[in-house]
Amino acid sequence: MNGNERHTLEIHGLEAAVEGKQILFGVDLTVSSGEVHAVMGPNGAGKSTLSAVIMGKPGYEVLGGSVTLDGEDLLAMPTWQRAAAGLHLIMQYPTEVPGVMLDDVLAEALVARGRSANGLEALLRAEAARIGLNPDLLHRALNVDLSGGEKKRNETLQLAVLAPKIAILDELDSGLDIDALRDCARRVEAASNAGLGVLAITHYSRLFEELRPDVVHILVRGRVVASGGPELADELERDGYAKYQPAEAPEAKSGRSGLDDLFAL
Ligand code: ADP
Ligand code: MG
């Protein structure tokens, strides 16, 4: 992340399916360096699907549209290449990876990005202190036996060390107590002030007490149904999503529909 460079993640008309069922119905979003875009929506709206498709998680089928980073087609790349290109995802439920040490992973990731791992130990210690993570966890297997709060602090620390161009946070706030949420959100806010572009997915606006969104988008049934300023998040907190729930499910391009959709929300 370099404050002088401007990078842009562009999502156009993105349509995607999981297990033959269409979940995204044409999503448009553009996130540039230094911007924080919030994507809010009820359970089952397709928020995690959106993050998974952008990052290239297996099992998701792209039915249409495009995702580019600085004009480069991300959908054509395997996940590791998307990460090396400067995209970083913090998953809603971070994966435990037995036998793989956090510091080794980060050293390899830096080298894969053409950067040096020299000084990594000092940087890790500084970031651990900053995010409130016990430094003993730096040399432990990735996320194994960590509490919800420790996992998200750990993931946020990785984000800070790797300094990607664009970060996608899928419910950074889920499974976090108030202190951990504040520490993680603050760290991401600082990164965004230093040039990181952020797509922050959540359904509660409490994340935004520390991580200030420039734009808030509302995702319902796989479509962005409204976009606006931070006041939109306050409105949702007050009134919920009822106003934005369409009566009918959108027409699917392929796969099942009907009863499945009744339970999608
Ligand atoms: P959100 O993150 O907004 O709560 P998701 O993207 O997780 O929503 O889910 C959207 C819809 O896709 C839901 O109906 C969910 O059941 C379905 N879905 C998501 N992932 C899978 C999967 N791996 N297999 C089957 N259905 C899935
Ligand atoms: Mg989700």
Coordinates of C-alpha atoms and ligand atoms in Angstrom, one line a residue:
M1 CA 0.0 0.0 0.0
N2 CA 1.5 3.2 -1.1
G3 CA -0.4 6.4 -0.4
N4 CA 0.6 7.9 -3.7
E5 CA -0.7 5.1 -5.9
R6 CA -4.3 4.8 -6.8
H7 CA -5.9 1.4 -7.3
T8 CA -9.4 0.4 -8.3
L9 CA -11.4 -2.7 -7.8
E10 CA -14.3 -2.7 -10.3
I11 CA -17.2 -5.1 -10.1
H12 CA -19.7 -4.9 -13.0
G13 CA -22.9 -6.8 -13.4
L14 CA -21.7 -9.7 -11.3
E15 CA -23.9 -12.7 -11.4
A16 CA -23.0 -15.9 -9.5
A17 CA -24.5 -19.2 -8.3
V18 CA -23.7 -21.6 -5.6
E19 CA -24.6 -25.3 -6.0
G20 CA -26.7 -24.4 -9.1
K21 CA -28.7 -21.7 -7.3
Q22 CA -28.2 -18.1 -8.4
I23 CA -27.3 -15.8 -5.5
L24 CA -25.9 -12.7 -7.1
F25 CA -28.1 -10.9 -9.7
G26 CA -25.9 -8.2 -11.2
V27 CA -23.8 -6.4 -8.6
D28 CA -21.9 -3.2 -9.5
L29 CA -19.4 -1.7 -7.1
T30 CA -16.2 0.3 -7.5
V31 CA -13.7 0.7 -4.7
S32 CA -10.6 2.8 -5.0
S33 CA -7.6 3.4 -2.8
G34 CA -8.4 5.2 0.5
E35 CA -12.1 4.6 0.2
V36 CA -14.2 2.6 2.6
H37 CA -17.4 1.1 1.0
A38 CA -19.8 -0.7 3.3
V39 CA -22.0 -3.4 2.0
M40 CA -24.9 -4.1 4.4
G41 CA -27.7 -6.6 4.0
P42 CA -29.8 -9.1 5.8
N43 CA -28.8 -12.7 6.4
G44 CA -28.7 -14.7 3.1
A45 CA -28.5 -11.6 0.9
G46 CA -25.4 -12.9 -0.8
K47 CA -22.7 -10.9 1.1
S48 CA -20.4 -13.8 1.8
T49 CA -21.0 -15.1 -1.7
L50 CA -19.9 -11.7 -3.1
S51 CA -16.7 -11.8 -1.1
A52 CA -16.0 -15.4 -2.1
V53 CA -16.6 -14.8 -5.8
I54 CA -14.3 -11.7 -5.8
M55 CA -11.6 -13.8 -4.1
G56 CA -12.1 -16.9 -6.2
K57 CA -13.2 -19.4 -3.5
P58 CA -13.9 -22.8 -5.1
G59 CA -17.5 -23.8 -5.5
Y60 CA -18.9 -20.5 -6.8
E61 CA -19.9 -20.3 -10.4
V62 CA -19.7 -16.9 -12.2
L63 CA -22.7 -16.5 -14.5
G64 CA -21.9 -13.1 -15.8
G65 CA -20.2 -9.7 -15.3
S66 CA -16.6 -8.8 -14.5
V67 CA -14.3 -8.1 -11.6
T68 CA -11.1 -6.2 -12.3
L69 CA -8.2 -4.7 -10.3
D70 CA -6.6 -1.8 -12.1
G71 CA -8.2 -3.2 -15.3
E72 CA -6.8 -6.7 -14.8
D73 CA -9.4 -9.5 -15.0
L74 CA -9.4 -11.1 -11.6
L75 CA -12.0 -13.7 -12.5
A76 CA -9.4 -15.3 -14.8
M77 CA -6.9 -15.7 -12.0
P78 CA -6.6 -18.4 -9.3
T79 CA -7.0 -17.2 -5.7
W80 CA -3.3 -17.0 -4.9
Q81 CA -2.7 -14.8 -7.9
R82 CA -5.6 -12.5 -6.9
A83 CA -3.9 -12.2 -3.5
A84 CA -0.5 -11.5 -5.1
A85 CA -2.2 -8.8 -7.3
G86 CA -3.1 -7.0 -4.1
L87 CA -6.5 -8.3 -3.0
H88 CA -7.0 -9.5 0.6
L89 CA -10.0 -11.2 2.2
I90 CA -10.8 -11.5 5.9
M91 CA -13.3 -14.2 6.0
Q92 CA -16.4 -14.3 8.3
Y93 CA -15.1 -17.5 9.9
P94 CA -11.3 -17.6 9.6
T95 CA -9.9 -21.0 8.7
E96 CA -7.8 -22.9 11.2
V97 CA -4.7 -24.3 9.5
P98 CA -2.9 -26.9 11.6
G99 CA 0.8 -27.2 11.1
V100 CA 1.2 -23.9 9.3
M101 CA 2.8 -21.1 11.3
L102 CA 1.6 -17.6 11.0
D103 CA 5.1 -16.1 10.6
D104 CA 6.1 -18.6 7.9
V105 CA 2.9 -17.9 6.0
L106 CA 3.5 -14.1 6.1
A107 CA 7.2 -14.5 5.1
E108 CA 6.2 -16.6 2.0
A109 CA 3.3 -14.2 1.1
L110 CA 5.7 -11.2 1.2
V111 CA 8.2 -13.0 -1.0
A112 CA 5.4 -14.0 -3.4
R113 CA 4.5 -10.3 -3.7
G114 CA 8.1 -9.4 -4.6
R115 CA 8.9 -8.0 -1.2
S116 CA 11.5 -8.8 1.4
A117 CA 10.7 -10.7 4.6
N118 CA 13.7 -9.0 6.3
G119 CA 12.5 -7.2 9.4
L120 CA 9.3 -9.3 9.5
E121 CA 9.8 -10.4 13.1
A122 CA 10.0 -6.8 14.3
L123 CA 7.1 -5.7 12.2
L124 CA 5.0 -8.6 13.6
R125 CA 5.8 -7.7 17.1
A126 CA 4.9 -4.1 16.5
E127 CA 1.6 -5.0 14.9
A128 CA 0.8 -7.5 17.6
A129 CA 1.2 -4.8 20.2
R130 CA -0.8 -2.4 18.2
I131 CA -3.7 -4.8 17.7
G132 CA -3.6 -6.3 21.2
L133 CA -2.6 -9.8 20.1
N134 CA -0.5 -12.0 22.4
P135 CA 2.9 -12.2 20.6
D136 CA 3.2 -15.9 21.6
L137 CA 0.5 -16.5 19.0
L138 CA 2.7 -15.2 16.2
H139 CA 4.6 -18.5 16.2
R140 CA 1.6 -20.8 16.5
A141 CA -0.3 -22.6 13.9
L142 CA -2.6 -20.3 12.0
N143 CA -5.8 -19.6 13.9
V144 CA -5.7 -23.1 15.6
D145 CA -7.4 -23.0 19.1
L146 CA -7.7 -19.2 19.0
S147 CA -10.8 -17.4 20.4
G148 CA -13.1 -15.5 18.0
G149 CA -11.4 -12.3 19.0
E150 CA -7.9 -13.6 18.7
K151 CA -8.7 -14.9 15.2
K152 CA -9.9 -11.6 13.9
R153 CA -7.0 -9.7 15.6
N154 CA -4.7 -12.2 13.9
E155 CA -6.4 -11.7 10.5
T156 CA -6.2 -8.0 10.9
L157 CA -2.6 -8.2 11.7
Q158 CA -1.9 -10.2 8.5
L159 CA -3.8 -7.5 6.6
A160 CA -1.6 -4.8 8.2
V161 CA 1.6 -6.7 7.4
L162 CA 0.8 -7.6 3.8
A163 CA -0.6 -4.1 3.0
P164 CA -2.7 -5.1 0.1
K165 CA -4.3 -2.6 -2.3
I166 CA -7.9 -3.6 -1.6
A167 CA -9.3 -5.5 1.4
I168 CA -12.6 -7.2 1.7
L169 CA -13.8 -7.7 5.2
D170 CA -16.7 -10.2 5.5
E171 CA -18.3 -9.4 8.9
L172 CA -15.1 -8.5 10.6
D173 CA -17.5 -7.8 13.6
S174 CA -18.9 -11.4 13.8
G175 CA -17.7 -13.3 16.9
L176 CA -15.9 -10.2 18.3
D177 CA -16.3 -8.6 21.7
I178 CA -16.5 -4.8 21.8
D179 CA -12.8 -4.4 22.6
A180 CA -11.6 -6.6 19.8
L181 CA -14.0 -5.0 17.4
R182 CA -12.7 -1.5 18.3
D183 CA -9.0 -2.6 17.9
C184 CA -9.6 -4.4 14.6
A185 CA -11.8 -1.6 13.1
R186 CA -9.3 1.1 14.2
R187 CA -6.4 -0.7 12.6
V188 CA -8.3 -1.0 9.3
E189 CA -9.3 2.6 9.5
A190 CA -5.7 3.6 9.9
A191 CA -4.8 1.4 6.9
S192 CA -7.5 3.1 4.8
N193 CA -6.1 6.5 5.8
A194 CA -2.8 5.3 4.5
G195 CA -4.3 4.3 1.1
L196 CA -6.0 0.9 1.5
G197 CA -9.3 0.6 -0.3
V198 CA -11.9 -1.3 1.8
L199 CA -15.0 -3.2 1.0
A200 CA -16.5 -3.8 4.5
I201 CA -19.4 -6.3 4.6
T202 CA -21.6 -6.4 7.7
H203 CA -25.1 -6.2 8.9
Y204 CA -24.6 -4.1 11.9
S205 CA -23.5 -0.5 11.8
R206 CA -21.4 -0.8 15.0
L207 CA -18.4 -1.6 12.9
F208 CA -18.6 1.9 11.5
E209 CA -18.0 3.6 14.9
E210 CA -14.3 3.1 14.2
L211 CA -14.2 2.3 10.5
R212 CA -15.8 5.3 8.8
P213 CA -17.5 4.4 5.5
D214 CA -17.5 6.9 2.6
V215 CA -20.3 5.0 0.9
V216 CA -22.9 2.5 2.2
H217 CA -24.5 0.0 -0.2
I218 CA -27.5 -2.2 0.7
L219 CA -27.5 -5.7 -0.8
V220 CA -30.8 -7.5 -0.8
R221 CA -31.4 -10.8 -2.6
G222 CA -28.2 -10.5 -4.6
R223 CA -28.6 -6.9 -5.8
V224 CA -27.4 -3.5 -4.6
V225 CA -30.8 -1.9 -4.0
A226 CA -29.6 1.4 -2.6
S227 CA -26.3 3.4 -2.1
G228 CA -25.7 6.5 0.0
G229 CA -23.7 8.2 2.6
P230 CA -23.0 7.0 6.2
E231 CA -26.5 8.1 7.2
L232 CA -27.8 5.1 5.3
A233 CA -26.2 2.8 7.9
D234 CA -27.8 4.8 10.7
E235 CA -31.2 4.5 9.0
L236 CA -30.8 0.7 8.7
E237 CA -29.8 0.5 12.4
R238 CA -33.0 2.3 13.2
D239 CA -35.5 0.9 10.7
G240 CA -34.0 -2.5 9.6
Y241 CA -34.1 -3.8 6.1
A242 CA -37.9 -4.1 5.7
K243 CA -38.2 -1.1 3.3
Y244 CA -35.6 -2.7 1.0
Q245 CA -37.0 -6.2 0.9
P246 CA -38.5 -7.0 -2.5
A247 CA -41.7 -8.9 -2.5
E248 CA -40.6 -11.2 -5.3
A249 CA -37.4 -13.2 -5.7
P250 CA -35.4 -12.1 -8.7
E251 CA -35.6 -14.4 -11.7
A252 CA -32.7 -16.8 -11.7
K253 CA -30.5 -17.3 -14.8
S254 CA -30.1 -21.0 -14.0
G255 CA -30.5 -23.6 -11.4
R256 CA -33.2 -24.1 -8.8
S257 CA -35.6 -21.5 -7.5
G258 CA -39.0 -21.5 -5.9
L259 CA -39.1 -23.0 -2.4
D260 CA -35.3 -22.4 -1.9
D261 CA -35.8 -18.7 -2.3
L262 CA -38.6 -18.5 0.3
F263 CA -36.0 -19.5 2.9
A264 CA -33.1 -17.4 1.4
L265 CA -33.8 -14.5 3.8
Ligands
ADP1 P1 -24.9 -13.6 3.6 O1 -23.5 -13.6 3.8 O2 -25.5 -12.3 3.1 O3 -25.7 -14.0 4.9 P2 -24.5 -15.8 1.8 O4 -23.8 -15.3 0.7 O5 -23.8 -16.6 2.9 O6 -25.4 -14.6 2.5 O7 -25.7 -16.8 1.3 C1 -26.6 -16.4 0.3 C2 -27.4 -17.6 0.0 O8 -26.6 -18.6 -0.7 C3 -28.1 -18.3 1.1 O9 -29.4 -18.7 0.7 C4 -27.2 -19.5 1.4 O10 -28.0 -20.5 1.9 C5 -26.7 -19.8 0.0 N1 -25.4 -20.4 0.1 C6 -24.2 -19.7 0.4 N2 -23.2 -20.5 0.3 C7 -23.6 -21.7 0.0 C8 -23.1 -23.0 -0.2 N3 -21.7 -23.2 -0.1 N4 -23.9 -24.0 -0.6 C9 -25.2 -23.9 -0.7 N5 -25.8 -22.7 -0.5 C10 -25.1 -21.6 -0.2
MG2 MG -22.2 -13.9 5.3

